[in-house]
mmCIF file of N, CA and C and ligand atoms in Angstrom:
data_model
loop_
_atom_site.group_PDB
_atom_site.id
_atom_site.type_symbol
_atom_site.label_atom_id
_atom_site.label_comp_id
_atom_site.label_asym_id
_atom_site.label_seq_id
_atom_site.Cartn_x
_atom_site.Cartn_y
_atom_site.Cartn_z
ATOM 1 N N UNK A 163 16.595 -0.347 -3.549
ATOM 2 C CA UNK A 163 15.992 -1.689 -4.046
ATOM 3 C C UNK A 163 14.620 -2.429 -3.713
ATOM 4 N N UNK A 164 14.488 -1.898 -2.157
ATOM 5 C CA UNK A 164 13.655 -2.102 -1.374
ATOM 6 C C UNK A 164 12.543 -2.209 -2.208
ATOM 7 N N UNK A 165 11.750 -1.217 -2.472
ATOM 8 C CA UNK A 165 10.708 -1.014 -3.404
ATOM 9 C C UNK A 165 10.165 -1.986 -4.107
ATOM 10 N N UNK A 166 10.927 -2.465 -5.040
ATOM 11 C CA UNK A 166 10.731 -3.412 -6.054
ATOM 12 C C UNK A 166 10.304 -4.512 -5.171
ATOM 13 N N UNK A 167 10.430 -4.938 -4.351
ATOM 14 C CA UNK A 167 10.155 -6.432 -3.830
ATOM 15 C C UNK A 167 8.502 -6.268 -2.956
ATOM 16 N N UNK A 168 8.056 -5.305 -3.131
ATOM 17 C CA UNK A 168 6.959 -5.046 -2.528
ATOM 18 C C UNK A 168 5.367 -6.124 -3.440
ATOM 19 N N UNK A 169 5.814 -5.826 -4.564
ATOM 20 C CA UNK A 169 5.335 -6.784 -5.475
ATOM 21 C C UNK A 169 5.138 -8.590 -5.688
ATOM 22 N N UNK A 170 4.638 -9.054 -5.524
ATOM 23 C CA UNK A 170 5.207 -10.345 -6.313
ATOM 24 C C UNK A 170 5.306 -10.228 -7.906
ATOM 25 N N UNK A 171 5.846 -11.375 -8.695
ATOM 26 C CA UNK A 171 6.252 -10.749 -9.836
ATOM 27 C C UNK A 171 4.913 -11.186 -10.263
ATOM 28 N N UNK A 172 4.169 -12.006 -10.446
ATOM 29 C CA UNK A 172 3.176 -12.155 -10.797
ATOM 30 C C UNK A 172 2.094 -11.066 -10.583
ATOM 31 N N UNK A 173 2.070 -10.635 -9.509
ATOM 32 C CA UNK A 173 1.301 -9.105 -9.362
ATOM 33 C C UNK A 173 1.761 -8.239 -10.097
ATOM 34 N N UNK A 174 2.925 -7.878 -10.307
ATOM 35 C CA UNK A 174 4.126 -6.755 -11.072
ATOM 36 C C UNK A 174 3.424 -6.801 -12.789
ATOM 37 N N UNK A 175 3.301 -8.267 -13.290
ATOM 38 C CA UNK A 175 2.906 -8.457 -14.379
ATOM 39 C C UNK A 175 1.650 -8.342 -14.926
ATOM 40 N N UNK A 176 0.820 -8.741 -13.593
ATOM 41 C CA UNK A 176 -0.784 -8.291 -13.928
ATOM 42 C C UNK A 176 -1.031 -6.606 -13.805
ATOM 43 N N UNK A 177 -0.184 -5.909 -13.172
ATOM 44 C CA UNK A 177 0.023 -4.654 -13.286
ATOM 45 C C UNK A 177 0.142 -3.799 -14.901
ATOM 46 N N UNK A 178 1.092 -4.722 -15.035
ATOM 47 C CA UNK A 178 1.890 -4.069 -16.348
ATOM 48 C C UNK A 178 0.730 -4.484 -17.314
ATOM 49 N N UNK A 179 0.533 -5.744 -17.200
ATOM 50 C CA UNK A 179 -1.057 -5.545 -18.247
ATOM 51 C C UNK A 179 -2.017 -5.089 -18.426
ATOM 52 N N UNK A 180 -2.331 -4.497 -17.377
ATOM 53 C CA UNK A 180 -3.314 -3.663 -17.015
ATOM 54 C C UNK A 180 -3.389 -2.316 -17.460
ATOM 55 N N UNK A 181 -1.863 -2.285 -17.405
ATOM 56 C CA UNK A 181 -1.098 -0.932 -17.418
ATOM 57 C C UNK A 181 -1.056 -0.745 -19.262
ATOM 58 N N UNK A 182 -0.711 -1.618 -19.815
ATOM 59 C CA UNK A 182 -0.332 -1.541 -21.247
ATOM 60 C C UNK A 182 -1.636 -1.654 -21.577
ATOM 61 N N UNK A 183 -2.985 -2.361 -20.855
ATOM 62 C CA UNK A 183 -4.483 -2.385 -21.839
ATOM 63 C C UNK A 183 -4.614 -1.378 -21.693
ATOM 64 N N UNK A 184 -5.034 0.021 -20.304
ATOM 65 C CA UNK A 184 -5.021 1.233 -20.468
ATOM 66 C C UNK A 184 -4.253 1.868 -21.381
ATOM 67 N N UNK A 185 -2.791 2.112 -21.662
ATOM 68 C CA UNK A 185 -2.587 2.913 -22.404
ATOM 69 C C UNK A 185 -2.948 2.976 -23.977
ATOM 70 N N UNK A 186 -3.462 1.305 -24.034
ATOM 71 C CA UNK A 186 -3.417 1.089 -25.560
ATOM 72 C C UNK A 186 -4.615 1.272 -25.967
ATOM 73 N N UNK A 187 -5.964 1.015 -25.130
ATOM 74 C CA UNK A 187 -7.204 1.548 -25.321
ATOM 75 C C UNK A 187 -7.362 3.062 -25.436
ATOM 76 N N UNK A 188 -6.325 3.579 -24.237
ATOM 77 C CA UNK A 188 -6.158 5.187 -24.108
ATOM 78 C C UNK A 188 -6.024 5.500 -25.652
ATOM 79 N N UNK A 189 -4.568 5.063 -26.100
ATOM 80 C CA UNK A 189 -4.321 5.426 -27.439
ATOM 81 C C UNK A 189 -5.369 5.133 -28.420
ATOM 82 N N UNK A 190 -6.027 4.122 -28.708
ATOM 83 C CA UNK A 190 -7.000 3.606 -29.644
ATOM 84 C C UNK A 190 -8.314 4.821 -29.690
ATOM 85 N N UNK A 191 -8.455 5.495 -28.517
ATOM 86 C CA UNK A 191 -9.868 6.307 -28.563
ATOM 87 C C UNK A 191 -9.174 7.828 -29.378
ATOM 88 N N UNK A 192 -7.966 8.071 -29.220
ATOM 89 C CA UNK A 192 -7.974 9.064 -29.705
ATOM 90 C C UNK A 192 -7.131 8.872 -31.231
ATOM 91 N N UNK A 193 -7.061 7.694 -31.687
ATOM 92 C CA UNK A 193 -6.115 7.612 -32.333
ATOM 93 C C UNK A 193 -6.792 6.882 -33.710
ATOM 94 N N UNK A 194 -7.719 7.169 -34.859
ATOM 95 C CA UNK A 194 -8.041 6.491 -35.486
ATOM 96 C C UNK A 194 -7.481 5.453 -36.249
ATOM 97 N N UNK A 195 -6.371 6.049 -37.038
ATOM 98 C CA UNK A 195 -5.631 5.168 -37.544
ATOM 99 C C UNK A 195 -5.105 3.602 -37.167
ATOM 100 N N UNK A 196 -4.527 3.671 -35.881
ATOM 101 C CA UNK A 196 -4.565 2.655 -35.238
ATOM 102 C C UNK A 196 -5.809 1.462 -34.357
ATOM 103 N N UNK A 197 -6.871 2.265 -34.319
ATOM 104 C CA UNK A 197 -7.913 2.353 -33.902
ATOM 105 C C UNK A 197 -8.404 0.839 -35.213
ATOM 106 N N UNK A 198 -8.126 1.422 -36.429
ATOM 107 C CA UNK A 198 -8.949 0.930 -37.258
ATOM 108 C C UNK A 198 -8.025 -0.432 -37.710
ATOM 109 N N UNK A 199 -6.711 -0.111 -37.948
ATOM 110 C CA UNK A 199 -5.952 -1.228 -37.882
ATOM 111 C C UNK A 199 -5.673 -2.085 -37.241
ATOM 112 N N UNK A 200 -5.996 -1.998 -36.023
ATOM 113 C CA UNK A 200 -5.899 -2.550 -34.773
ATOM 114 C C UNK A 200 -6.980 -3.474 -34.580
ATOM 115 N N UNK A 201 -8.093 -2.691 -34.842
ATOM 116 C CA UNK A 201 -9.133 -3.623 -34.740
ATOM 117 C C UNK A 201 -9.395 -4.312 -35.660
ATOM 118 N N UNK A 202 -8.861 -3.849 -37.150
ATOM 119 C CA UNK A 202 -9.339 -5.035 -37.975
ATOM 120 C C UNK A 202 -8.758 -5.961 -37.980
ATOM 121 N N UNK A 203 -7.302 -6.101 -37.920
ATOM 122 C CA UNK A 203 -6.323 -6.786 -37.418
ATOM 123 C C UNK A 203 -6.799 -8.139 -36.656
ATOM 124 N N UNK A 204 -7.180 -7.650 -35.426
ATOM 125 C CA UNK A 204 -7.288 -8.135 -34.087
ATOM 126 C C UNK A 204 -8.608 -9.103 -35.249
ATOM 127 N N UNK A 205 -9.618 -8.791 -35.111
ATOM 128 C CA UNK A 205 -10.785 -9.110 -35.989
ATOM 129 C C UNK A 205 -10.781 -10.229 -36.982
ATOM 130 N N UNK A 206 -9.545 -9.725 -37.658
ATOM 131 C CA UNK A 206 -9.145 -10.822 -38.960
ATOM 132 C C UNK A 206 -8.462 -12.163 -38.320
ATOM 133 N N UNK A 207 -7.813 -11.436 -37.859
ATOM 134 C CA UNK A 207 -6.991 -12.968 -37.248
ATOM 135 C C UNK A 207 -7.637 -14.185 -35.947
ATOM 136 N N UNK A 208 -8.710 -13.362 -35.241
ATOM 137 C CA UNK A 208 -9.501 -13.951 -34.762
ATOM 138 C C UNK A 208 -10.453 -14.857 -35.732
ATOM 139 N N UNK A 209 -10.613 -14.380 -36.504
ATOM 140 C CA UNK A 209 -11.603 -15.197 -37.373
ATOM 141 C C UNK A 209 -11.139 -16.345 -37.970
ATOM 142 N N UNK A 210 -10.037 -16.157 -38.463
ATOM 143 C CA UNK A 210 -9.206 -16.899 -39.527
ATOM 144 C C UNK A 210 -9.040 -17.818 -38.136
ATOM 145 N N UNK A 211 -8.272 -17.657 -36.634
ATOM 146 C CA UNK A 211 -8.255 -18.541 -36.281
ATOM 147 C C UNK A 211 -9.556 -19.734 -35.816
ATOM 148 N N UNK A 212 -10.494 -18.803 -35.837
ATOM 149 C CA UNK A 212 -11.617 -19.739 -35.304
ATOM 150 C C UNK A 212 -12.113 -20.711 -36.330
ATOM 151 N N UNK A 213 -11.571 -20.244 -37.639
ATOM 152 C CA UNK A 213 -11.992 -21.368 -39.069
ATOM 153 C C UNK A 213 -11.217 -22.136 -39.049
ATOM 154 N N UNK A 214 -9.940 -22.028 -38.791
ATOM 155 C CA UNK A 214 -8.801 -22.621 -38.432
ATOM 156 C C UNK A 214 -9.208 -24.100 -37.785
ATOM 157 N N UNK A 215 -9.578 -23.547 -36.502
ATOM 158 C CA UNK A 215 -9.975 -24.655 -35.711
ATOM 159 C C UNK A 215 -11.318 -26.008 -36.141
ATOM 160 N N UNK A 216 -12.253 -24.792 -37.227
ATOM 161 C CA UNK A 216 -13.225 -25.455 -37.200
ATOM 162 C C UNK A 216 -12.901 -26.899 -38.331
ATOM 163 N N UNK A 217 -12.129 -26.374 -38.929
ATOM 164 C CA UNK A 217 -11.763 -27.134 -39.907
ATOM 165 C C UNK A 217 -11.195 -27.800 -39.856
ATOM 166 N N UNK A 218 -11.162 -29.477 -40.819
ATOM 167 C CA UNK A 218 -10.043 -30.799 -40.250
ATOM 168 C C UNK A 218 -8.585 -30.311 -41.389
ATOM 169 N N UNK A 219 -7.407 -29.677 -40.302
ATOM 170 C CA UNK A 219 -6.281 -29.529 -41.432
ATOM 171 C C UNK A 219 -5.437 -30.146 -40.864
ATOM 172 N N UNK A 220 -4.469 -30.959 -41.537
ATOM 173 C CA UNK A 220 -3.307 -31.583 -40.897
ATOM 174 C C UNK A 220 -2.624 -30.802 -40.002
ATOM 175 N N UNK A 221 -2.507 -31.524 -38.250
ATOM 176 C CA UNK A 221 -1.855 -30.618 -37.897
ATOM 177 C C UNK A 221 -0.575 -29.437 -37.659
ATOM 178 N N UNK A 222 -0.116 -30.398 -38.697
ATOM 179 C CA UNK A 222 1.492 -29.439 -39.006
ATOM 180 C C UNK A 222 1.304 -28.206 -39.893
ATOM 181 N N UNK A 223 0.301 -28.515 -40.668
ATOM 182 C CA UNK A 223 -0.201 -27.233 -41.888
ATOM 183 C C UNK A 223 -0.866 -26.522 -40.579
ATOM 184 N N UNK A 224 -1.737 -26.507 -39.881
ATOM 185 C CA UNK A 224 -3.009 -25.674 -39.169
ATOM 186 C C UNK A 224 -1.652 -24.710 -38.358
ATOM 187 N N UNK A 225 -0.404 -25.349 -37.882
ATOM 188 C CA UNK A 225 0.561 -24.599 -37.007
ATOM 189 C C UNK A 225 1.286 -23.909 -37.963
ATOM 190 N N UNK A 226 1.528 -24.147 -38.941
ATOM 191 C CA UNK A 226 2.137 -23.143 -39.902
ATOM 192 C C UNK A 226 1.411 -22.125 -40.373
ATOM 193 N N UNK A 227 -0.030 -22.553 -40.627
ATOM 194 C CA UNK A 227 -0.548 -21.462 -41.024
ATOM 195 C C UNK A 227 -0.333 -20.136 -39.625
ATOM 196 N N UNK A 228 -0.997 -20.796 -38.333
ATOM 197 C CA UNK A 228 -1.015 -19.904 -36.899
ATOM 198 C C UNK A 228 0.292 -19.078 -37.393
ATOM 199 N N UNK A 229 1.586 -19.777 -37.082
ATOM 200 C CA UNK A 229 2.446 -18.993 -37.034
ATOM 201 C C UNK A 229 2.896 -18.080 -38.285
ATOM 202 N N UNK A 230 2.527 -18.120 -39.132
ATOM 203 C CA UNK A 230 2.602 -17.211 -40.620
ATOM 204 C C UNK A 230 1.634 -16.153 -39.793
ATOM 205 N N UNK A 231 0.472 -16.755 -39.489
ATOM 206 C CA UNK A 231 -0.140 -15.582 -38.909
ATOM 207 C C UNK A 231 0.472 -14.729 -38.042
ATOM 208 N N UNK A 232 0.997 -15.320 -36.976
ATOM 209 C CA UNK A 232 1.583 -14.617 -35.731
ATOM 210 C C UNK A 232 2.992 -13.581 -36.786
ATOM 211 N N UNK A 233 3.500 -14.010 -38.069
ATOM 212 C CA UNK A 233 4.198 -13.142 -38.337
ATOM 213 C C UNK A 233 5.641 -13.716 -38.712
ATOM 214 N N UNK A 234 5.687 -14.641 -37.998
ATOM 215 C CA UNK A 234 7.214 -15.758 -38.015
ATOM 216 C C UNK A 234 7.199 -16.252 -39.289
ATOM 217 N N UNK A 235 8.483 -15.979 -39.658
ATOM 218 C CA UNK A 235 8.770 -16.837 -41.357
ATOM 219 C C UNK A 235 8.162 -18.539 -41.208
ATOM 220 N N UNK A 236 7.744 -18.647 -42.210
ATOM 221 C CA UNK A 236 7.352 -20.337 -42.170
ATOM 222 C C UNK A 236 8.540 -21.226 -42.555
HETATM 223 ZN ZN1 LIG B 42 -1.694 5.484 -33.248
#
Protein backbone atom coordinates (compact mmCIF):
# COMPACT_ATOMS: atom_id res chain seq x y z
CA UNK A 1 0.00 0.00 0.00
CA UNK A 2 3.06 2.25 0.09
CA UNK A 3 2.51 3.24 -3.53
CA UNK A 4 -0.78 4.91 -2.67
CA UNK A 5 0.80 7.48 -0.41
CA UNK A 6 2.98 8.91 -3.16
CA UNK A 7 0.25 11.38 -4.08
CA UNK A 8 -1.68 13.68 -1.87
CA UNK A 9 -5.45 13.27 -2.02
CA UNK A 10 -5.71 16.52 -3.90
CA UNK A 11 -3.21 15.40 -6.49
CA UNK A 12 -4.88 12.04 -6.83
CA UNK A 13 -8.25 13.65 -7.47
CA UNK A 14 -6.76 16.12 -9.90
CA UNK A 15 -5.19 13.24 -11.80
CA UNK A 16 -8.48 11.37 -11.75
CA UNK A 17 -10.20 14.47 -13.12
CA UNK A 18 -7.63 14.82 -15.87
CA UNK A 19 -7.96 11.15 -16.66
CA UNK A 20 -11.76 11.28 -16.87
CA UNK A 21 -11.60 14.46 -18.94
CA UNK A 22 -9.24 12.79 -21.39
CA UNK A 23 -11.26 9.60 -21.52
CA UNK A 24 -14.49 11.48 -21.99
CA UNK A 25 -13.20 13.73 -24.76
CA UNK A 26 -11.55 10.75 -26.43
CA UNK A 27 -14.85 8.92 -26.38
CA UNK A 28 -16.82 11.92 -27.60
CA UNK A 29 -14.44 12.21 -30.53
CA UNK A 30 -15.30 8.74 -31.74
CA UNK A 31 -18.91 8.50 -30.60
CA UNK A 32 -21.22 10.81 -32.49
CA UNK A 33 -24.23 9.76 -30.44
CA UNK A 34 -22.70 10.70 -27.11
CA UNK A 35 -21.09 13.82 -28.51
CA UNK A 36 -24.41 15.05 -29.80
CA UNK A 37 -26.29 14.24 -26.61
CA UNK A 38 -23.62 15.43 -24.24
CA UNK A 39 -22.96 18.61 -26.18
CA UNK A 40 -26.64 19.30 -26.47
CA UNK A 41 -27.36 18.77 -22.78
CA UNK A 42 -24.34 20.73 -21.67
CA UNK A 43 -25.19 23.74 -23.80
CA UNK A 44 -28.86 23.64 -22.88
CA UNK A 45 -28.15 23.37 -19.17
CA UNK A 46 -25.58 26.13 -19.35
CA UNK A 47 -27.99 28.38 -21.22
CA UNK A 48 -30.80 27.78 -18.75
CA UNK A 49 -28.56 28.31 -15.74
CA UNK A 50 -27.23 31.54 -17.19
CA UNK A 51 -30.71 32.81 -17.91
CA UNK A 52 -31.92 31.81 -14.44
CA UNK A 53 -29.24 33.98 -12.90
CA UNK A 54 -30.20 36.91 -15.07
CA UNK A 55 -33.88 36.94 -14.19
CA UNK A 56 -35.21 37.76 -10.77
CA UNK A 57 -36.64 34.52 -9.42
CA UNK A 58 -37.42 33.87 -5.78
CA UNK A 59 -34.38 32.06 -4.38
CA UNK A 60 -36.28 28.92 -3.45
CA UNK A 61 -37.89 28.62 -6.86
CA UNK A 62 -34.53 29.16 -8.55
CA UNK A 63 -32.88 26.44 -6.49
CA UNK A 64 -35.80 24.09 -7.17
CA UNK A 65 -35.42 24.61 -10.90
CA UNK A 66 -31.68 24.12 -10.68
CA UNK A 67 -32.18 20.92 -8.73
CA UNK A 68 -34.69 19.71 -11.30
CA UNK A 69 -32.12 20.37 -14.01
CA UNK A 70 -29.65 18.23 -12.14
CA UNK A 71 -32.14 15.40 -12.35
CA UNK A 72 -33.15 15.30 -8.70
CA UNK A 73 -36.76 14.95 -7.71
CA UNK A 74 -38.26 18.32 -6.87
ZN1 LIG B 1 -20.74 6.97 -26.62
